[in-house]
Amino acid sequence: MNVIFFGPPAAGKGTQAKIIQEKYGLRQLSTGDMLREEVSSGTELGIKAKKLMDQGKLVPDHVVIDMIAKRIDSPECAKGVIFDGFPRTVAQAEALDKILAERGKKIDIVMELEVDQNKIVERMKKRAAEEGRNDDTVEALKTRLHLYNDYSAKVLPYYRAQGPVPKINGNQPIDSVTVQIEEVLQPEAVKTTGHARQ
Ligand code: ADP
């Protein structure tokens, strides 16, 4: 079962992906986490990506597409993947469809986590204080929210053309958000694996 968690920055995609991956035996692939690893390891890719990330801008499509393609065949991904923060452009979505199709796989479900703008700002301030991420500044946040509005208006219709994209109310506490996600996932898990969970 391959799932996409789509939603604005600080919507709680990563938090939920970590909970769901344990319960369903899926693998979370977060392009943001991968890029931060490249930055902290000081790789050439990381050095280039850092400038864009710190400003809240997107890194080039080929960079994230390559990172996903490299990991998709790992044994941890055998039961399926939760894509978190990817795809963010139609080119990325098309590349992902192609990568999966080449392996006889597909995206089974896309969910949209919706979070109010004031909640997003609140969560980012908290995260900035806790984690000290370079892109949780006011300026970078503005860019990230602006870009999200821009790319979601293109990527969501791409997926809606393929099937329903259920909305999850991400304003609620973590547990309630997980319950909503599971309501969407359970029927899909039964369809693809014959079990409600792994
Ligand atoms: P958030 O969900 O809080 O915006 P992420 O950890 O998903 O944070 O991403 C952090 C940064 O990494 C983004 O602002 C962007 O610079 C880069 N990034 C992550 N995923 C992608 C992607 N799919 N395409 C382009 N850039 C990306």
PDB file of C-alpha atoms and ligand atoms in Angstrom:
ATOM      1  CA  MET A   1       0.000   0.000   0.000  1.00  0.00           C
ATOM      2  CA  ASN A   2       1.518   3.312  -1.077  1.00  0.00           C
ATOM      3  CA  VAL A   3       0.223   6.456   0.566  1.00  0.00           C
ATOM      4  CA  ILE A   4       0.862  10.171   0.121  1.00  0.00           C
ATOM      5  CA  PHE A   5       0.444  12.562   3.037  1.00  0.00           C
ATOM      6  CA  PHE A   6      -0.125  15.932   1.432  1.00  0.00           C
ATOM      7  CA  GLY A   7      -0.413  19.098   3.463  1.00  0.00           C
ATOM      8  CA  PRO A   8       1.114  22.444   4.413  1.00  0.00           C
ATOM      9  CA  PRO A   9       4.380  22.818   6.318  1.00  0.00           C
ATOM     10  CA  ALA A  10       4.080  21.853   9.996  1.00  0.00           C
ATOM     11  CA  ALA A  11       0.734  20.121   9.361  1.00  0.00           C
ATOM     12  CA  GLY A  12       1.916  17.092  11.310  1.00  0.00           C
ATOM     13  CA  LYS A  13       2.650  14.876   8.311  1.00  0.00           C
ATOM     14  CA  GLY A  14       5.876  13.567   9.808  1.00  0.00           C
ATOM     15  CA  THR A  15       4.310  12.910  13.225  1.00  0.00           C
ATOM     16  CA  GLN A  16       1.442  10.960  11.702  1.00  0.00           C
ATOM     17  CA  ALA A  17       3.662   9.127   9.204  1.00  0.00           C
ATOM     18  CA  LYS A  18       5.807   7.819  12.073  1.00  0.00           C
ATOM     19  CA  ILE A  19       2.727   6.502  13.918  1.00  0.00           C
ATOM     20  CA  ILE A  20       1.201   4.927  10.808  1.00  0.00           C
ATOM     21  CA  GLN A  21       4.415   3.319   9.586  1.00  0.00           C
ATOM     22  CA  GLU A  22       4.706   1.366  12.838  1.00  0.00           C
ATOM     23  CA  LYS A  23       1.081   0.206  12.764  1.00  0.00           C
ATOM     24  CA  TYR A  24       0.973  -0.825   9.115  1.00  0.00           C
ATOM     25  CA  GLY A  25       4.553  -1.915   8.453  1.00  0.00           C
ATOM     26  CA  LEU A  26       5.002   0.813   5.882  1.00  0.00           C
ATOM     27  CA  ARG A  27       8.093   2.949   5.404  1.00  0.00           C
ATOM     28  CA  GLN A  28       8.015   6.738   5.774  1.00  0.00           C
ATOM     29  CA  LEU A  29      10.006   8.496   3.075  1.00  0.00           C
ATOM     30  CA  SER A  30      10.378  12.180   3.921  1.00  0.00           C
ATOM     31  CA  THR A  31      12.305  14.222   1.383  1.00  0.00           C
ATOM     32  CA  GLY A  32      12.686  16.982   3.998  1.00  0.00           C
ATOM     33  CA  ASP A  33      14.354  14.548   6.445  1.00  0.00           C
ATOM     34  CA  MET A  34      16.589  13.171   3.685  1.00  0.00           C
ATOM     35  CA  LEU A  35      17.670  16.664   2.683  1.00  0.00           C
ATOM     36  CA  ARG A  36      18.380  17.639   6.306  1.00  0.00           C
ATOM     37  CA  GLU A  37      20.572  14.518   6.587  1.00  0.00           C
ATOM     38  CA  GLU A  38      22.496  15.602   3.494  1.00  0.00           C
ATOM     39  CA  VAL A  39      22.933  19.056   5.039  1.00  0.00           C
ATOM     40  CA  SER A  40      24.158  17.729   8.373  1.00  0.00           C
ATOM     41  CA  SER A  41      26.552  15.300   6.653  1.00  0.00           C
ATOM     42  CA  GLY A  42      27.935  18.238   4.664  1.00  0.00           C
ATOM     43  CA  THR A  43      27.596  16.526   1.276  1.00  0.00           C
ATOM     44  CA  GLU A  44      27.846  18.525  -1.934  1.00  0.00           C
ATOM     45  CA  LEU A  45      24.103  18.038  -2.446  1.00  0.00           C
ATOM     46  CA  GLY A  46      23.479  19.185   1.128  1.00  0.00           C
ATOM     47  CA  ILE A  47      25.526  22.354   0.694  1.00  0.00           C
ATOM     48  CA  LYS A  48      23.561  23.266  -2.446  1.00  0.00           C
ATOM     49  CA  ALA A  49      20.185  22.366  -0.940  1.00  0.00           C
ATOM     50  CA  LYS A  50      20.786  24.255   2.313  1.00  0.00           C
ATOM     51  CA  LYS A  51      20.637  27.695   0.686  1.00  0.00           C
ATOM     52  CA  LEU A  52      17.245  26.957  -0.857  1.00  0.00           C
ATOM     53  CA  MET A  53      15.851  25.216   2.216  1.00  0.00           C
ATOM     54  CA  ASP A  54      16.872  28.036   4.558  1.00  0.00           C
ATOM     55  CA  GLN A  55      14.913  30.439   2.355  1.00  0.00           C
ATOM     56  CA  GLY A  56      11.902  28.123   2.308  1.00  0.00           C
ATOM     57  CA  LYS A  57      12.263  27.480  -1.430  1.00  0.00           C
ATOM     58  CA  LEU A  58      11.949  24.136  -3.173  1.00  0.00           C
ATOM     59  CA  VAL A  59      15.041  22.217  -4.215  1.00  0.00           C
ATOM     60  CA  PRO A  60      15.160  21.120  -7.887  1.00  0.00           C
ATOM     61  CA  ASP A  61      12.844  18.258  -8.873  1.00  0.00           C
ATOM     62  CA  HIS A  62      15.630  15.921 -10.023  1.00  0.00           C
ATOM     63  CA  VAL A  63      17.295  16.100  -6.598  1.00  0.00           C
ATOM     64  CA  VAL A  64      14.263  14.795  -4.683  1.00  0.00           C
ATOM     65  CA  ILE A  65      13.207  12.387  -7.446  1.00  0.00           C
ATOM     66  CA  ASP A  66      16.693  10.785  -7.358  1.00  0.00           C
ATOM     67  CA  MET A  67      16.556  10.481  -3.563  1.00  0.00           C
ATOM     68  CA  ILE A  68      13.192   8.689  -3.714  1.00  0.00           C
ATOM     69  CA  ALA A  69      14.236   6.428  -6.616  1.00  0.00           C
ATOM     70  CA  LYS A  70      17.342   5.370  -4.672  1.00  0.00           C
ATOM     71  CA  ARG A  71      15.330   4.239  -1.646  1.00  0.00           C
ATOM     72  CA  ILE A  72      12.237   2.718  -3.169  1.00  0.00           C
ATOM     73  CA  ASP A  73      13.812  -0.715  -3.749  1.00  0.00           C
ATOM     74  CA  SER A  74      15.075  -1.118  -0.184  1.00  0.00           C
ATOM     75  CA  PRO A  75      13.569  -4.050   1.773  1.00  0.00           C
ATOM     76  CA  GLU A  76      11.967  -1.612   4.278  1.00  0.00           C
ATOM     77  CA  CYS A  77       9.781  -0.303   1.463  1.00  0.00           C
ATOM     78  CA  ALA A  78       8.548  -3.759   0.395  1.00  0.00           C
ATOM     79  CA  LYS A  79       5.176  -3.456   2.151  1.00  0.00           C
ATOM     80  CA  GLY A  80       4.639   0.069   0.949  1.00  0.00           C
ATOM     81  CA  VAL A  81       5.628   3.659   1.527  1.00  0.00           C
ATOM     82  CA  ILE A  82       4.201   6.757   3.154  1.00  0.00           C
ATOM     83  CA  PHE A  83       5.419   9.678   1.061  1.00  0.00           C
ATOM     84  CA  ASP A  84       5.787  12.726   3.299  1.00  0.00           C
ATOM     85  CA  GLY A  85       6.594  16.077   1.711  1.00  0.00           C
ATOM     86  CA  PHE A  86       6.833  14.477  -1.737  1.00  0.00           C
ATOM     87  CA  PRO A  87       5.642  15.053  -4.427  1.00  0.00           C
ATOM     88  CA  ARG A  88       5.463  18.851  -4.313  1.00  0.00           C
ATOM     89  CA  THR A  89       5.290  19.519  -8.050  1.00  0.00           C
ATOM     90  CA  VAL A  90       3.440  17.884 -10.932  1.00  0.00           C
ATOM     91  CA  ALA A  91       6.817  16.862 -12.409  1.00  0.00           C
ATOM     92  CA  GLN A  92       7.588  15.049  -9.138  1.00  0.00           C
ATOM     93  CA  ALA A  93       4.135  13.422  -9.137  1.00  0.00           C
ATOM     94  CA  GLU A  94       4.603  12.218 -12.713  1.00  0.00           C
ATOM     95  CA  ALA A  95       8.078  10.901 -11.940  1.00  0.00           C
ATOM     96  CA  LEU A  96       6.733   9.063  -8.901  1.00  0.00           C
ATOM     97  CA  ASP A  97       3.972   7.440 -10.947  1.00  0.00           C
ATOM     98  CA  LYS A  98       6.594   6.311 -13.446  1.00  0.00           C
ATOM     99  CA  ILE A  99       8.963   4.952 -10.782  1.00  0.00           C
ATOM    100  CA  LEU A 100       6.113   2.962  -9.226  1.00  0.00           C
ATOM    101  CA  ALA A 101       4.684   1.758 -12.554  1.00  0.00           C
ATOM    102  CA  GLU A 102       8.102   0.396 -13.540  1.00  0.00           C
ATOM    103  CA  ARG A 103       7.852  -1.780 -10.439  1.00  0.00           C
ATOM    104  CA  GLY A 104       4.247  -2.835 -10.995  1.00  0.00           C
ATOM    105  CA  LYS A 105       3.126  -0.549  -8.170  1.00  0.00           C
ATOM    106  CA  LYS A 106       0.999   2.561  -7.814  1.00  0.00           C
ATOM    107  CA  ILE A 107      -0.183   5.188  -5.364  1.00  0.00           C
ATOM    108  CA  ASP A 108      -3.164   3.682  -3.534  1.00  0.00           C
ATOM    109  CA  ILE A 109      -4.260   6.684  -1.548  1.00  0.00           C
ATOM    110  CA  VAL A 110      -3.556  10.405  -1.293  1.00  0.00           C
ATOM    111  CA  MET A 111      -4.714  12.263   1.805  1.00  0.00           C
ATOM    112  CA  GLU A 112      -4.829  16.001   2.306  1.00  0.00           C
ATOM    113  CA  LEU A 113      -4.086  17.197   5.824  1.00  0.00           C
ATOM    114  CA  GLU A 114      -5.811  20.524   6.329  1.00  0.00           C
ATOM    115  CA  VAL A 115      -4.583  22.898   9.016  1.00  0.00           C
ATOM    116  CA  ASP A 116      -5.631  26.507   9.695  1.00  0.00           C
ATOM    117  CA  GLN A 117      -3.020  29.123   8.911  1.00  0.00           C
ATOM    118  CA  ASN A 118      -2.888  30.441  12.496  1.00  0.00           C
ATOM    119  CA  LYS A 119      -2.313  26.890  13.797  1.00  0.00           C
ATOM    120  CA  ILE A 120       0.525  26.412  11.326  1.00  0.00           C
ATOM    121  CA  VAL A 121       2.240  29.578  12.522  1.00  0.00           C
ATOM    122  CA  GLU A 122       1.748  28.528  16.139  1.00  0.00           C
ATOM    123  CA  ARG A 123       3.240  25.052  15.510  1.00  0.00           C
ATOM    124  CA  MET A 124       6.180  26.458  13.614  1.00  0.00           C
ATOM    125  CA  LYS A 125       7.032  28.850  16.410  1.00  0.00           C
ATOM    126  CA  LYS A 126       6.978  25.938  18.840  1.00  0.00           C
ATOM    127  CA  ARG A 127       9.103  23.798  16.533  1.00  0.00           C
ATOM    128  CA  ALA A 128      11.540  26.661  15.966  1.00  0.00           C
ATOM    129  CA  ALA A 129      12.026  26.921  19.726  1.00  0.00           C
ATOM    130  CA  GLU A 130      12.386  23.143  20.162  1.00  0.00           C
ATOM    131  CA  GLU A 131      14.401  22.110  17.106  1.00  0.00           C
ATOM    132  CA  GLY A 132      16.022  25.313  15.897  1.00  0.00           C
ATOM    133  CA  ARG A 133      15.365  24.570  12.237  1.00  0.00           C
ATOM    134  CA  ASN A 134      16.876  27.227   9.978  1.00  0.00           C
ATOM    135  CA  ASP A 135      13.707  27.421   7.876  1.00  0.00           C
ATOM    136  CA  ASP A 136      11.320  28.047  10.760  1.00  0.00           C
ATOM    137  CA  THR A 137      11.956  31.805  10.565  1.00  0.00           C
ATOM    138  CA  VAL A 138       9.211  34.310   9.770  1.00  0.00           C
ATOM    139  CA  GLU A 139      10.577  35.040   6.287  1.00  0.00           C
ATOM    140  CA  ALA A 140      11.123  31.391   5.296  1.00  0.00           C
ATOM    141  CA  LEU A 141       7.733  30.491   6.725  1.00  0.00           C
ATOM    142  CA  LYS A 142       6.040  33.112   4.550  1.00  0.00           C
ATOM    143  CA  THR A 143       7.754  31.677   1.480  1.00  0.00           C
ATOM    144  CA  ARG A 144       6.884  28.091   2.416  1.00  0.00           C
ATOM    145  CA  LEU A 145       3.206  28.877   2.970  1.00  0.00           C
ATOM    146  CA  HIS A 146       3.036  30.906  -0.216  1.00  0.00           C
ATOM    147  CA  LEU A 147       4.718  28.095  -2.179  1.00  0.00           C
ATOM    148  CA  TYR A 148       2.400  25.536  -0.617  1.00  0.00           C
ATOM    149  CA  ASN A 149      -0.656  27.434  -1.831  1.00  0.00           C
ATOM    150  CA  ASP A 150       0.949  27.553  -5.231  1.00  0.00           C
ATOM    151  CA  TYR A 151       1.980  23.925  -5.642  1.00  0.00           C
ATOM    152  CA  SER A 152      -1.013  22.384  -3.868  1.00  0.00           C
ATOM    153  CA  ALA A 153      -3.242  24.093  -6.445  1.00  0.00           C
ATOM    154  CA  LYS A 154      -1.457  22.067  -9.111  1.00  0.00           C
ATOM    155  CA  VAL A 155      -0.599  18.780  -7.420  1.00  0.00           C
ATOM    156  CA  LEU A 156      -3.979  18.159  -5.752  1.00  0.00           C
ATOM    157  CA  PRO A 157      -5.917  18.407  -9.051  1.00  0.00           C
ATOM    158  CA  TYR A 158      -3.382  15.998 -10.570  1.00  0.00           C
ATOM    159  CA  TYR A 159      -4.373  13.390  -7.984  1.00  0.00           C
ATOM    160  CA  ARG A 160      -8.071  14.305  -7.895  1.00  0.00           C
ATOM    161  CA  ALA A 161      -8.168  13.470 -11.589  1.00  0.00           C
ATOM    162  CA  GLN A 162      -7.149   9.919 -10.631  1.00  0.00           C
ATOM    163  CA  GLY A 163      -9.550   9.425  -7.717  1.00  0.00           C
ATOM    164  CA  PRO A 164     -10.871  10.919  -4.492  1.00  0.00           C
ATOM    165  CA  VAL A 165      -8.412  12.732  -2.199  1.00  0.00           C
ATOM    166  CA  PRO A 166      -9.895  12.517   1.308  1.00  0.00           C
ATOM    167  CA  LYS A 167      -9.354  15.463   3.638  1.00  0.00           C
ATOM    168  CA  ILE A 168      -8.084  15.009   7.175  1.00  0.00           C
ATOM    169  CA  ASN A 169      -8.733  17.686   9.769  1.00  0.00           C
ATOM    170  CA  GLY A 170      -5.217  18.325  11.049  1.00  0.00           C
ATOM    171  CA  ASN A 171      -6.264  20.973  13.582  1.00  0.00           C
ATOM    172  CA  GLN A 172      -7.188  18.331  16.119  1.00  0.00           C
ATOM    173  CA  PRO A 173      -4.941  16.619  18.696  1.00  0.00           C
ATOM    174  CA  ILE A 174      -2.479  13.989  17.395  1.00  0.00           C
ATOM    175  CA  ASP A 175      -4.647  10.989  18.438  1.00  0.00           C
ATOM    176  CA  SER A 176      -7.783  12.306  16.727  1.00  0.00           C
ATOM    177  CA  VAL A 177      -5.857  12.970  13.534  1.00  0.00           C
ATOM    178  CA  THR A 178      -4.513   9.386  13.615  1.00  0.00           C
ATOM    179  CA  VAL A 179      -8.072   8.045  14.023  1.00  0.00           C
ATOM    180  CA  GLN A 180      -9.212   9.955  10.928  1.00  0.00           C
ATOM    181  CA  ILE A 181      -6.232   8.722   8.909  1.00  0.00           C
ATOM    182  CA  GLU A 182      -6.902   5.127   9.937  1.00  0.00           C
ATOM    183  CA  GLU A 183     -10.540   5.423   8.891  1.00  0.00           C
ATOM    184  CA  VAL A 184      -9.283   6.147   5.402  1.00  0.00           C
ATOM    185  CA  LEU A 185      -6.439   3.618   5.470  1.00  0.00           C
ATOM    186  CA  GLN A 186      -8.182   0.548   6.904  1.00  0.00           C
ATOM    187  CA  PRO A 187     -10.411  -0.189   3.895  1.00  0.00           C
ATOM    188  CA  GLU A 188      -7.472   0.406   1.565  1.00  0.00           C
ATOM    189  CA  ALA A 189      -5.221  -1.892   3.633  1.00  0.00           C
ATOM    190  CA  VAL A 190      -7.848  -4.652   3.448  1.00  0.00           C
ATOM    191  CA  LYS A 191      -8.089  -4.164  -0.308  1.00  0.00           C
ATOM    192  CA  THR A 192      -4.337  -4.263  -0.941  1.00  0.00           C
ATOM    193  CA  THR A 193      -3.146  -6.773   1.685  1.00  0.00           C
ATOM    194  CA  GLY A 194      -6.247  -8.618   2.865  1.00  0.00           C
ATOM    195  CA  HIS A 195      -5.569  -7.414   6.431  1.00  0.00           C
ATOM    196  CA  ALA A 196      -6.698  -4.342   8.302  1.00  0.00           C
ATOM    197  CA  ARG A 197      -3.134  -3.988   9.559  1.00  0.00           C
ATOM    198  CA  GLN A 198       0.098  -5.799   8.728  1.00  0.00           C
TER     199      GLN A 198
HETATM  200  P1  ADP B   1       7.807  21.211   5.923  1.00  0.00           P
HETATM  201  O1  ADP B   1       6.840  20.094   5.683  1.00  0.00           O
HETATM  202  O2  ADP B   1       7.774  21.677   7.327  1.00  0.00           O
HETATM  203  O3  ADP B   1       7.730  22.291   4.892  1.00  0.00           O
HETATM  204  P2  ADP B   1       9.944  19.537   4.964  1.00  0.00           P
HETATM  205  O4  ADP B   1      10.809  18.875   5.961  1.00  0.00           O
HETATM  206  O5  ADP B   1       8.968  18.684   4.215  1.00  0.00           O
HETATM  207  O6  ADP B   1       9.255  20.688   5.764  1.00  0.00           O
HETATM  208  O7  ADP B   1      10.816  20.297   3.864  1.00  0.00           O
HETATM  209  C1  ADP B   1      11.814  21.231   4.223  1.00  0.00           C
HETATM  210  C2  ADP B   1      12.439  21.846   2.965  1.00  0.00           C
HETATM  211  O8  ADP B   1      13.071  20.815   2.174  1.00  0.00           O
HETATM  212  C3  ADP B   1      11.459  22.499   1.991  1.00  0.00           C
HETATM  213  O9  ADP B   1      11.145  23.819   2.338  1.00  0.00           O
HETATM  214  C4  ADP B   1      12.245  22.404   0.671  1.00  0.00           C
HETATM  215  O10 ADP B   1      13.283  23.359   0.604  1.00  0.00           O
HETATM  216  C5  ADP B   1      12.906  21.050   0.770  1.00  0.00           C
HETATM  217  N1  ADP B   1      12.061  19.978   0.203  1.00  0.00           N
HETATM  218  C6  ADP B   1      11.527  18.915   0.890  1.00  0.00           C
HETATM  219  N2  ADP B   1      10.823  18.125   0.078  1.00  0.00           N
HETATM  220  C7  ADP B   1      10.882  18.691  -1.166  1.00  0.00           C
HETATM  221  C8  ADP B   1      10.333  18.363  -2.435  1.00  0.00           C
HETATM  222  N3  ADP B   1       9.563  17.274  -2.605  1.00  0.00           N
HETATM  223  N4  ADP B   1      10.620  19.171  -3.487  1.00  0.00           N
HETATM  224  C9  ADP B   1      11.391  20.245  -3.365  1.00  0.00           C
HETATM  225  N5  ADP B   1      11.917  20.633  -2.179  1.00  0.00           N
HETATM  226  C10 ADP B   1      11.680  19.870  -1.093  1.00  0.00           C
END
